[in-house]
Short mmCIF file of C-alpha atoms in Angstrom, two decimals:
data_model
loop_
_atom_site.label_atom_id
_atom_site.label_comp_id
_atom_site.label_asym_id
_atom_site.label_seq_id
_atom_site.Cartn_x
_atom_site.Cartn_y
_atom_site.Cartn_z
CA UNK F 1305 9.51 -76.96 -77.66
CA UNK F 1306 8.24 -75.95 -81.04
CA UNK F 1307 9.71 -78.80 -83.09
CA UNK F 1308 7.67 -81.92 -82.58
CA UNK F 1309 7.75 -84.09 -85.69
CA UNK F 1310 5.57 -87.01 -86.71
CA UNK F 1311 5.08 -89.03 -89.85
CA UNK F 1312 1.78 -88.02 -91.40
CA UNK F 1313 0.18 -91.33 -92.41
CA UNK F 1314 0.07 -94.95 -91.27
CA UNK F 1315 -2.08 -97.78 -92.60
CA UNK F 1316 -2.42 -101.15 -90.93
CA UNK F 1317 -4.66 -104.19 -91.15
CA UNK F 1318 -7.11 -104.91 -88.37
CA UNK F 1319 -5.52 -107.12 -85.72
CA UNK F 1320 -1.96 -106.01 -86.50
CA UNK F 1321 0.08 -103.73 -84.26
CA UNK F 1322 0.49 -100.05 -85.09
CA UNK F 1323 3.55 -98.03 -84.18
CA UNK F 1324 3.38 -94.25 -84.39
CA UNK F 1325 6.62 -92.35 -84.01
CA UNK F 1326 7.46 -88.85 -82.82
CA UNK F 1327 10.64 -86.87 -82.40
CA UNK F 1328 11.13 -83.72 -80.38
CA UNK F 1329 13.99 -81.32 -79.96
CA UNK F 1330 13.59 -79.71 -76.55
CA UNK F 1331 15.40 -81.59 -73.80
CA UNK F 1332 13.47 -79.76 -71.08
CA UNK F 1333 10.32 -81.80 -71.68
CA UNK F 1334 8.54 -82.75 -68.48
CA UNK F 1335 5.71 -84.89 -69.79
CA UNK F 1336 5.07 -86.33 -73.23
CA UNK F 1337 1.56 -87.17 -74.34
CA UNK F 1338 -0.40 -89.00 -76.97
CA UNK F 1339 -3.77 -87.58 -77.94
CA UNK F 1340 -6.38 -89.04 -80.28
CA UNK F 1341 -8.66 -86.94 -82.46
CA UNK F 1342 -11.61 -88.41 -84.30
CA UNK F 1343 -13.29 -86.50 -87.15
CA UNK F 1344 -15.03 -83.35 -85.96
CA UNK F 1345 -14.10 -83.99 -82.35
CA UNK F 1346 -11.75 -82.50 -79.79
CA UNK F 1347 -8.66 -84.16 -78.43
CA UNK F 1348 -8.80 -87.18 -76.17
CA UNK F 1349 -5.83 -87.93 -73.93
CA UNK F 1350 -4.78 -91.52 -74.56
CA UNK F 1351 -1.69 -91.83 -72.44
CA UNK F 1352 1.33 -89.92 -71.20
CA UNK F 1353 4.83 -90.58 -69.93
CA UNK F 1354 6.99 -88.62 -67.54
CA UNK F 1355 10.33 -87.66 -69.02
CA UNK F 1356 12.36 -89.75 -66.57
CA UNK F 1357 10.59 -92.95 -67.60
CA UNK F 1358 11.53 -95.25 -70.48
CA UNK F 1359 8.34 -97.19 -70.98
CA UNK F 1360 4.72 -97.21 -69.96
CA UNK F 1361 2.09 -99.82 -70.73
CA UNK F 1362 -1.63 -99.27 -70.48
CA UNK F 1363 -3.78 -102.12 -71.80
CA UNK F 1364 -3.28 -102.16 -75.60
CA UNK F 1365 -1.04 -99.09 -75.54
CA UNK F 1366 2.72 -99.10 -75.01
CA UNK F 1367 4.72 -95.88 -74.92
CA UNK F 1368 8.48 -95.97 -75.38
CA UNK F 1369 10.70 -92.98 -74.70
CA UNK F 1370 14.30 -92.75 -75.86
CA UNK F 1371 15.62 -89.58 -74.24
CA UNK F 1372 19.01 -89.80 -75.88
CA UNK F 1373 17.49 -89.73 -79.36
CA UNK F 1374 14.50 -87.59 -78.28
CA UNK F 1375 12.20 -90.21 -79.77
CA UNK F 1376 8.76 -91.21 -78.54
CA UNK F 1377 6.62 -94.00 -79.90
CA UNK F 1378 3.10 -95.30 -79.36
CA UNK F 1379 2.37 -98.94 -80.04
CA UNK F 1380 -1.24 -100.05 -80.33
CA UNK F 1381 -1.64 -103.80 -80.07
CA UNK F 1382 -4.45 -105.63 -81.90
CA UNK F 1383 -5.45 -102.50 -83.80
CA UNK F 1384 -9.18 -102.17 -84.45
CA UNK F 1385 -11.12 -100.15 -87.03
CA UNK F 1386 -12.28 -97.92 -84.16
CA UNK F 1387 -8.66 -96.89 -83.68
CA UNK F 1388 -8.73 -95.05 -87.01
CA UNK F 1389 -8.10 -91.40 -86.12
CA UNK F 1390 -5.39 -88.75 -86.00
CA UNK F 1391 -2.83 -89.25 -83.24
CA UNK F 1392 -0.92 -86.29 -81.86
CA UNK F 1393 2.29 -86.34 -79.94
CA UNK F 1394 2.66 -83.42 -77.52
CA UNK F 1395 5.07 -82.22 -74.88
CA UNK F 1396 5.01 -79.87 -71.94
CA UNK F 1397 8.18 -78.04 -71.00
CA UNK F 1398 9.86 -77.14 -67.76
CA UNK F 1399 9.72 -73.38 -67.35
CA UNK F 1400 7.03 -72.86 -69.96
CA UNK F 1401 3.51 -71.60 -69.37
CA UNK F 1402 1.99 -74.01 -66.90
CA UNK F 1403 0.16 -76.63 -68.88
CA UNK F 1404 0.96 -75.25 -72.33
CA UNK F 1405 1.39 -78.08 -74.80
CA UNK F 1406 3.43 -78.25 -77.99
CA UNK F 1407 1.91 -80.56 -80.59
CA UNK F 1408 3.15 -82.36 -83.65
CA UNK F 1409 1.18 -82.27 -86.90
CA UNK F 1410 -0.49 -85.57 -86.18
CA UNK F 1411 -0.38 -89.03 -87.75
CA UNK F 1412 -3.46 -90.22 -89.62
CA UNK F 1413 -3.95 -93.89 -88.72
CA UNK F 1414 -6.13 -95.89 -91.09
CA UNK F 1415 -7.12 -99.41 -90.08
CA UNK F 1416 -8.32 -101.73 -92.85
CA UNK F 1417 -10.71 -104.58 -92.06
CA UNK L 995 -20.16 -82.48 -65.18
CA UNK L 996 -20.47 -82.64 -68.93
CA UNK L 997 -16.89 -81.79 -69.80
CA UNK L 998 -15.69 -78.70 -71.64
CA UNK L 999 -18.42 -77.18 -73.77
CA UNK L 1000 -17.82 -74.92 -76.76
CA UNK L 1001 -20.34 -72.93 -78.74
CA UNK L 1002 -21.09 -72.67 -81.53
CA UNK L 1003 -19.78 -75.89 -83.06
CA UNK L 1004 -19.58 -74.31 -86.49
CA UNK L 1005 -19.48 -70.71 -87.64
CA UNK L 1006 -19.42 -69.41 -91.20
CA UNK L 1007 -18.81 -65.71 -91.56
CA UNK L 1008 -17.97 -63.22 -94.25
CA UNK L 1009 -14.55 -61.66 -94.32
CA UNK L 1010 -14.45 -58.49 -92.29
CA UNK L 1011 -17.14 -59.53 -89.82
CA UNK L 1012 -16.56 -60.02 -86.09
CA UNK L 1013 -17.14 -63.38 -84.43
CA UNK L 1014 -17.24 -64.51 -80.81
CA UNK L 1015 -16.85 -68.01 -79.46
CA UNK L 1016 -17.68 -69.26 -76.00
CA UNK L 1017 -16.05 -71.92 -73.84
CA UNK L 1018 -17.55 -73.33 -70.65
CA UNK L 1019 -14.86 -75.28 -68.80
CA UNK L 1020 -15.38 -77.98 -66.22
CA UNK L 1021 -16.79 -76.07 -63.30
CA UNK L 1022 -14.01 -76.52 -60.75
CA UNK L 1023 -11.16 -76.05 -63.26
CA UNK L 1024 -9.30 -72.82 -62.63
CA UNK L 1025 -7.00 -72.99 -65.66
CA UNK L 1026 -8.29 -72.41 -69.20
CA UNK L 1027 -6.45 -72.53 -72.53
CA UNK L 1028 -7.31 -71.60 -76.10
CA UNK L 1029 -5.66 -73.34 -79.06
CA UNK L 1030 -6.06 -72.97 -82.79
CA UNK L 1031 -5.84 -75.89 -85.19
CA UNK L 1032 -5.58 -75.31 -88.93
CA UNK L 1033 -6.06 -78.05 -91.50
CA UNK L 1034 -3.31 -80.63 -91.40
CA UNK L 1035 -1.64 -79.11 -88.37
CA UNK L 1036 -1.55 -79.81 -84.68
CA UNK L 1037 -3.12 -77.40 -82.21
CA UNK L 1038 -1.16 -74.22 -81.50
CA UNK L 1039 -1.35 -72.37 -78.21
CA UNK L 1040 -3.14 -69.00 -78.26
CA UNK L 1041 -3.69 -67.92 -74.67
CA UNK L 1042 -4.00 -69.06 -71.05
CA UNK L 1043 -6.12 -67.96 -68.08
CA UNK L 1044 -5.70 -68.75 -64.45
CA UNK L 1045 -9.04 -67.90 -62.91
CA UNK L 1046 -9.93 -64.52 -64.48
CA UNK L 1047 -6.35 -63.43 -65.17
CA UNK L 1048 -4.97 -63.79 -68.68
CA UNK L 1049 -1.38 -64.81 -67.96
CA UNK L 1050 0.06 -65.51 -71.37
CA UNK L 1051 -0.70 -64.72 -74.99
CA UNK L 1052 0.99 -66.26 -77.99
CA UNK L 1053 2.40 -64.10 -80.74
CA UNK L 1054 -0.23 -65.81 -82.91
CA UNK L 1055 -2.83 -63.73 -81.09
CA UNK L 1056 -2.83 -60.58 -83.19
CA UNK L 1057 -4.50 -57.37 -82.04
CA UNK L 1058 -7.67 -58.50 -83.85
CA UNK L 1059 -8.05 -61.27 -81.27
CA UNK L 1060 -9.20 -60.75 -77.72
CA UNK L 1061 -10.04 -63.26 -75.03
CA UNK L 1062 -11.75 -62.77 -71.70
CA UNK L 1063 -12.72 -64.82 -68.71
CA UNK L 1064 -14.64 -62.26 -66.69
CA UNK L 1065 -15.57 -64.21 -63.58
CA UNK L 1066 -13.10 -67.02 -63.82
CA UNK L 1067 -15.73 -69.32 -65.24
CA UNK L 1068 -16.63 -69.26 -68.95
CA UNK L 1069 -14.36 -67.63 -71.51
CA UNK L 1070 -14.95 -65.85 -74.80
CA UNK L 1071 -12.65 -65.48 -77.79
CA UNK L 1072 -13.47 -62.65 -80.18
CA UNK L 1073 -11.97 -62.13 -83.61
CA UNK L 1074 -12.52 -58.74 -85.19
CA UNK L 1075 -12.39 -58.04 -88.93
CA UNK L 1076 -12.01 -61.71 -89.78
CA UNK L 1077 -9.70 -62.77 -92.57
CA UNK L 1078 -9.66 -65.99 -94.58
CA UNK L 1079 -6.51 -67.03 -92.74
CA UNK L 1080 -8.51 -67.12 -89.52
CA UNK L 1081 -10.38 -70.19 -90.78
CA UNK L 1082 -9.52 -72.94 -88.32
CA UNK L 1083 -10.77 -75.06 -85.45
CA UNK L 1084 -10.60 -73.15 -82.16
CA UNK L 1085 -10.15 -75.49 -79.21
CA UNK L 1086 -10.63 -74.73 -75.56
CA UNK L 1087 -9.17 -76.83 -72.75
CA UNK L 1088 -9.35 -76.63 -68.99
CA UNK L 1089 -7.67 -78.23 -66.05
CA UNK L 1090 -7.54 -78.13 -62.29
CA UNK L 1091 -4.46 -76.92 -60.51
CA UNK L 1092 -1.01 -78.17 -61.31
CA UNK L 1093 -1.79 -81.70 -62.33
CA UNK L 1094 -0.37 -82.55 -65.71
CA UNK L 1095 -3.11 -85.03 -66.29
CA UNK L 1096 -6.38 -83.23 -65.81
CA UNK L 1097 -6.30 -81.49 -69.19
CA UNK L 1098 -9.69 -81.75 -70.90
CA UNK L 1099 -10.40 -80.43 -74.39
CA UNK L 1100 -13.71 -79.31 -75.78
CA UNK L 1101 -14.93 -80.38 -79.20
CA UNK L 1102 -13.97 -77.06 -80.70
CA UNK L 1103 -15.57 -74.35 -82.82
CA UNK L 1104 -14.88 -74.64 -86.53
CA UNK L 1105 -14.67 -71.20 -88.14
CA UNK L 1106 -14.92 -70.74 -91.89
CA UNK L 1107 -14.32 -67.26 -93.28
CA UNK L 1108 -15.65 -66.80 -96.81
#
């Protein structure tokens, strides 16, 4: 549960789709999450997926989970400048402290007008 | 309900001084967590309370760190004899019961040790 990896930077043009990727190593994940952090702010839960699901869609957000490859992705459709932030992938583990989350280093998304 | 509140927002202190941060969780949330986030990193778990009981502490929490939640409501995190390596954002989160989804973070306290 301590190896959650993300690419560090992503730049896209406004209106394009963004895809942020994450890999994890612990197969005992229960839930996987995407959090958003704007400058100087705390973490905002964007979406989550239970480990027995493959896909979840929530308005402009689509989460894909490939359990075989331990790969999670977040797709943001029609990306806007207000989506510029750091996005963290996180997991909670079966048998771990209840509610404890393991985070990646975050992906800095920059959206150009 | 104004969410999870943390004070102060920013703290600058000289090396060797003691500092204390406060977290006020959402009032009905019985579970409270502290995380530390250093520059360029994701948050790392420090400690967890269920009501007033401190149930787990990370190995990151050296003996200079102590956390309390005396009445199961607000929590404090104290760092004694601060070091430059303690400079970080300290995040508090709370949630109600066993739901995986009711996890709310505060805006954090940014500590700078000079």
